[in-house]
Amino acid sequence: MAGRIEKIFKRNEWIIVKLTLVVPCFNEEESIINFYSEVTRVFKDKVEDYELVFVNDGSRDKTPELLRAIYERADNVKVVNFSRNFGKEAAIYAGLKMSGGDYTCVIDADLQQRPEVVLEMKEILDSNEDIDCVAAYQGERKESKLLIFFKDNFYKIINKMSDVELYPGASDFRLMRRQMLDSVLEMSEYSRFSKGIFSFVGYNTKYIPYEVQERAAGKSKWSFMKLFRYAIEGIVGYSTVPLKAASYAGIGLMGISVLYLIIALIVGAVVGEITSAVAIITLLLFLGGLNSLFLGIIGEYLSRTYLQVKDRPIYIAKEILNYEDKGED
Ligand code: UDP
Ligand code: MG
């Protein structure tokens, strides 16, 4: 059975699949060694060829030193050190770019996502050529009721407003084939929202449930505000509905003003006079609507410019350690 997992049968020969784990790390000094030894333990005898790409996202603790120590000892580790904290999305992008694997998985450093699940994902890719990606979603959620409420509604809103379909509870914890990875890398937009990007590139994704573990150590790097901003990123990045809302409101208001005027005219004809209040209300509604409409039109232009202008670097790497370059100097 071991041979089944290690290799896959392709084009009439057994080939060894290389697996890459991309690990974004921000102030993870308490988890990082534990994470590394857990992966080593779980993958032993199960995954023949794998590498780890750690991205140190401007940590202010001992994370960089620990990563360097791991890199020096191991022969399958790459480390990207950012010049400052660029956020998890940037760290994922940098890690994916460094991936040399046939299969690539994004996984957190805090062991909330078990390496065993990666084996499960690999099994599925190994035995189903038509599946390009296996994504894990939280089966049972261990978050507060309030957070679950906000997250669920976020998915409802964004799925209604945009062309991309987001799977509730699915995160960036997923294993994908090279071809899909290359497509993800082509999406080099500045404001990144991985869930949207993974959905946008398409491909055949299979969703499997997994159980989120308690954080092994340290605390979550996401505050409610950070999550809220991330949600806005998802909506603005994948939908122009908010921009168009101004146009719709404008057209609506102008319509109401015309209706109001007609009714006022009829009432005026019956009663015999049109008061100045009626004229003022009509004018107010009409001008308000016109204002809104033009704001909306400006928004339309601005959104296109905005989408085009995004060409700042997504991250800045201060240093890259790569096991493939070891022994060269
Ligand atoms: N992370 C990162 N940069 C950040 C915030 C988080 O690289 O600015 C990493 C973090 O080190 C962890 C992963 O992203 O490996 C998920 O973060 P966290 O566990 O804090 O999020 P949660 O599990 O609470 O959603
Ligand atoms: Mg976590």
mmCIF file of C-alpha atoms in Angstrom, residues 3-173:
data_model
loop_
_atom_site.group_PDB
_atom_site.id
_atom_site.type_symbol
_atom_site.label_atom_id
_atom_site.label_comp_id
_atom_site.label_asym_id
_atom_site.label_seq_id
_atom_site.Cartn_x
_atom_site.Cartn_y
_atom_site.Cartn_z
ATOM 1 C CA GLY A 3 3.976 2.384 -2.929
ATOM 2 C CA ARG A 4 0.464 3.537 -3.806
ATOM 3 C CA ILE A 5 0.831 6.699 -1.781
ATOM 4 C CA GLU A 6 4.427 7.491 -2.684
ATOM 5 C CA LYS A 7 4.161 7.347 -6.431
ATOM 6 C CA ILE A 8 1.550 7.740 -9.055
ATOM 7 C CA PHE A 9 1.220 5.874 -12.289
ATOM 8 C CA LYS A 10 1.456 8.313 -15.145
ATOM 9 C CA ARG A 11 2.199 7.931 -18.830
ATOM 10 C CA ASN A 12 2.974 4.248 -18.316
ATOM 11 C CA GLU A 13 5.577 4.780 -15.624
ATOM 12 C CA TRP A 14 5.738 5.330 -11.897
ATOM 13 C CA ILE A 15 6.825 8.850 -11.173
ATOM 14 C CA ILE A 16 7.583 10.430 -7.844
ATOM 15 C CA VAL A 17 5.438 13.422 -7.101
ATOM 16 C CA LYS A 18 7.111 16.311 -5.342
ATOM 17 C CA LEU A 19 4.983 17.999 -2.712
ATOM 18 C CA THR A 20 5.522 21.564 -1.502
ATOM 19 C CA LEU A 21 4.146 22.991 1.718
ATOM 20 C CA VAL A 22 3.838 26.781 1.745
ATOM 21 C CA VAL A 23 3.813 28.109 5.305
ATOM 22 C CA PRO A 24 3.136 31.801 6.047
ATOM 23 C CA CYS A 25 4.608 32.752 9.427
ATOM 24 C CA PHE A 26 4.049 35.900 11.433
ATOM 25 C CA ASN A 27 5.384 35.871 15.001
ATOM 26 C CA GLU A 28 5.185 32.092 15.250
ATOM 27 C CA GLU A 29 8.215 31.444 17.506
ATOM 28 C CA GLU A 30 6.105 29.249 19.759
ATOM 29 C CA SER A 31 4.785 27.038 16.959
ATOM 30 C CA ILE A 32 7.415 26.812 14.275
ATOM 31 C CA ILE A 33 9.681 24.032 15.633
ATOM 32 C CA ASN A 34 6.655 22.003 16.675
ATOM 33 C CA PHE A 35 5.149 22.451 13.208
ATOM 34 C CA TYR A 36 8.341 21.357 11.483
ATOM 35 C CA SER A 37 8.751 18.225 13.603
ATOM 36 C CA GLU A 38 5.092 17.289 13.205
ATOM 37 C CA VAL A 39 5.317 17.525 9.404
ATOM 38 C CA THR A 40 8.538 15.492 9.428
ATOM 39 C CA ARG A 41 6.936 12.848 11.626
ATOM 40 C CA VAL A 42 3.681 12.607 9.681
ATOM 41 C CA PHE A 43 5.309 12.644 6.221
ATOM 42 C CA LYS A 44 7.988 10.077 7.123
ATOM 43 C CA ASP A 45 7.626 6.986 4.907
ATOM 44 C CA LYS A 46 4.444 8.498 3.439
ATOM 45 C CA VAL A 47 5.696 11.248 1.161
ATOM 46 C CA GLU A 48 8.860 10.424 -0.695
ATOM 47 C CA ASP A 49 9.774 13.892 -1.957
ATOM 48 C CA TYR A 50 8.655 17.107 -0.318
ATOM 49 C CA GLU A 51 9.901 20.567 0.517
ATOM 50 C CA LEU A 52 8.856 23.287 2.925
ATOM 51 C CA VAL A 53 8.673 26.945 1.959
ATOM 52 C CA PHE A 54 8.481 29.137 5.046
ATOM 53 C CA VAL A 55 7.633 32.768 4.493
ATOM 54 C CA ASN A 56 8.562 34.955 7.413
ATOM 55 C CA ASP A 57 6.106 37.828 7.078
ATOM 56 C CA GLY A 58 8.136 40.434 8.979
ATOM 57 C CA SER A 59 7.968 38.670 12.348
ATOM 58 C CA ARG A 60 9.176 40.680 15.300
ATOM 59 C CA ASP A 61 10.011 37.682 17.494
ATOM 60 C CA LYS A 62 12.477 34.790 17.170
ATOM 61 C CA THR A 63 10.763 33.311 14.083
ATOM 62 C CA PRO A 64 13.554 34.294 11.616
ATOM 63 C CA GLU A 65 16.301 32.801 13.793
ATOM 64 C CA LEU A 66 14.346 29.582 14.262
ATOM 65 C CA LEU A 67 13.653 29.322 10.534
ATOM 66 C CA ARG A 68 17.343 29.807 9.801
ATOM 67 C CA ALA A 69 18.214 27.039 12.255
ATOM 68 C CA ILE A 70 15.719 24.689 10.559
ATOM 69 C CA TYR A 71 17.076 25.654 7.129
ATOM 70 C CA GLU A 72 20.659 24.916 8.175
ATOM 71 C CA ARG A 73 19.783 21.504 9.519
ATOM 72 C CA ALA A 74 17.358 20.329 6.847
ATOM 73 C CA ASP A 75 17.911 19.688 3.164
ATOM 74 C CA ASN A 76 14.397 20.465 1.931
ATOM 75 C CA VAL A 77 13.678 23.916 3.332
ATOM 76 C CA LYS A 78 13.325 27.318 1.693
ATOM 77 C CA VAL A 79 12.881 30.514 3.679
ATOM 78 C CA VAL A 80 11.734 33.893 2.398
ATOM 79 C CA ASN A 81 12.273 36.775 4.800
ATOM 80 C CA PHE A 82 10.093 39.805 4.120
ATOM 81 C CA SER A 83 11.382 43.323 4.768
ATOM 82 C CA ARG A 84 8.258 44.022 6.869
ATOM 83 C CA ASN A 85 4.815 42.575 7.569
ATOM 84 C CA PHE A 86 2.971 42.430 4.248
ATOM 85 C CA GLY A 87 0.091 40.263 5.437
ATOM 86 C CA LYS A 88 -0.782 36.600 5.033
ATOM 87 C CA GLU A 89 -1.968 37.005 1.445
ATOM 88 C CA ALA A 90 1.396 38.412 0.327
ATOM 89 C CA ALA A 91 3.185 35.665 2.247
ATOM 90 C CA ILE A 92 1.129 32.998 0.483
ATOM 91 C CA TYR A 93 1.924 34.541 -2.913
ATOM 92 C CA ALA A 94 5.663 34.635 -2.182
ATOM 93 C CA GLY A 95 5.570 31.037 -0.983
ATOM 94 C CA LEU A 96 3.632 29.815 -4.000
ATOM 95 C CA LYS A 97 6.176 31.526 -6.265
ATOM 96 C CA MET A 98 8.997 29.612 -4.575
ATOM 97 C CA SER A 99 7.229 26.279 -4.899
ATOM 98 C CA GLY A 100 9.014 23.664 -6.959
ATOM 99 C CA GLY A 101 6.451 20.948 -6.348
ATOM 100 C CA ASP A 102 4.082 19.066 -8.611
ATOM 101 C CA TYR A 103 1.563 19.454 -5.812
ATOM 102 C CA THR A 104 1.513 22.574 -3.637
ATOM 103 C CA CYS A 105 -0.297 23.070 -0.359
ATOM 104 C CA VAL A 106 -0.877 26.219 1.684
ATOM 105 C CA ILE A 107 -0.897 25.457 5.399
ATOM 106 C CA ASP A 108 -0.768 27.534 8.610
ATOM 107 C CA ALA A 109 2.186 27.339 10.980
ATOM 108 C CA ASP A 110 0.082 26.974 14.125
ATOM 109 C CA LEU A 111 -0.933 23.317 13.582
ATOM 110 C CA GLN A 112 -4.627 24.253 13.450
ATOM 111 C CA GLN A 113 -4.507 22.444 10.138
ATOM 112 C CA ARG A 114 -3.100 18.959 10.615
ATOM 113 C CA PRO A 115 -0.439 17.643 8.205
ATOM 114 C CA GLU A 116 -2.393 14.358 8.145
ATOM 115 C CA VAL A 117 -5.093 16.147 6.134
ATOM 116 C CA VAL A 118 -2.457 16.922 3.474
ATOM 117 C CA LEU A 119 -1.857 13.177 3.086
ATOM 118 C CA GLU A 120 -5.592 12.736 2.597
ATOM 119 C CA MET A 121 -5.590 15.468 -0.071
ATOM 120 C CA LYS A 122 -2.585 13.903 -1.804
ATOM 121 C CA GLU A 123 -4.299 10.516 -1.938
ATOM 122 C CA ILE A 124 -7.226 12.122 -3.747
ATOM 123 C CA LEU A 125 -5.023 13.895 -6.316
ATOM 124 C CA ASP A 126 -2.936 10.742 -6.821
ATOM 125 C CA SER A 127 -5.937 8.636 -7.651
ATOM 126 C CA ASN A 128 -8.113 11.154 -9.549
ATOM 127 C CA GLU A 129 -6.510 12.697 -12.589
ATOM 128 C CA ASP A 130 -9.546 14.870 -13.261
ATOM 129 C CA ILE A 131 -9.310 16.652 -9.912
ATOM 130 C CA ASP A 132 -6.952 19.656 -9.912
ATOM 131 C CA CYS A 133 -7.298 20.780 -6.335
ATOM 132 C CA VAL A 134 -8.452 19.435 -2.999
ATOM 133 C CA ALA A 135 -9.597 22.083 -0.540
ATOM 134 C CA ALA A 136 -10.475 21.483 3.086
ATOM 135 C CA TYR A 137 -13.409 23.189 4.744
ATOM 136 C CA GLN A 138 -14.159 23.319 8.437
ATOM 137 C CA GLY A 139 -16.533 20.498 9.246
ATOM 138 C CA GLU A 140 -17.314 21.529 12.782
ATOM 139 C CA ARG A 141 -16.612 25.172 13.540
ATOM 140 C CA LYS A 142 -14.942 26.172 16.746
ATOM 141 C CA GLU A 143 -15.526 29.888 16.436
ATOM 142 C CA SER A 144 -17.824 32.175 18.374
ATOM 143 C CA LYS A 145 -21.479 32.302 17.276
ATOM 144 C CA LEU A 146 -21.108 35.977 16.365
ATOM 145 C CA LEU A 147 -18.114 35.335 14.114
ATOM 146 C CA ILE A 148 -19.900 32.411 12.431
ATOM 147 C CA PHE A 149 -22.894 34.709 11.838
ATOM 148 C CA PHE A 150 -20.718 37.391 10.201
ATOM 149 C CA LYS A 151 -18.759 34.881 8.118
ATOM 150 C CA ASP A 152 -21.888 33.091 6.871
ATOM 151 C CA ASN A 153 -23.495 36.349 5.820
ATOM 152 C CA PHE A 154 -20.286 37.463 4.159
ATOM 153 C CA TYR A 155 -20.364 34.344 1.972
ATOM 154 C CA LYS A 156 -24.023 34.914 1.142
ATOM 155 C CA ILE A 157 -23.410 38.538 0.148
ATOM 156 C CA ILE A 158 -20.296 37.953 -1.906
ATOM 157 C CA ASN A 159 -21.758 34.938 -3.711
ATOM 158 C CA LYS A 160 -24.757 37.065 -4.696
ATOM 159 C CA MET A 161 -22.749 40.092 -5.755
ATOM 160 C CA SER A 162 -19.859 38.616 -7.707
ATOM 161 C CA ASP A 163 -19.112 36.090 -10.405
ATOM 162 C CA VAL A 164 -16.909 33.970 -8.190
ATOM 163 C CA GLU A 165 -18.435 31.323 -5.966
ATOM 164 C CA LEU A 166 -16.904 30.945 -2.494
ATOM 165 C CA TYR A 167 -17.376 27.721 -0.595
ATOM 166 C CA PRO A 168 -18.487 28.482 2.993
ATOM 167 C CA GLY A 169 -15.915 27.439 5.590
ATOM 168 C CA ALA A 170 -13.213 26.705 3.030
ATOM 169 C CA SER A 171 -9.963 28.528 3.629
ATOM 170 C CA ASP A 172 -6.700 28.636 1.727
ATOM 171 C CA PHE A 173 -5.800 25.209 3.161
#
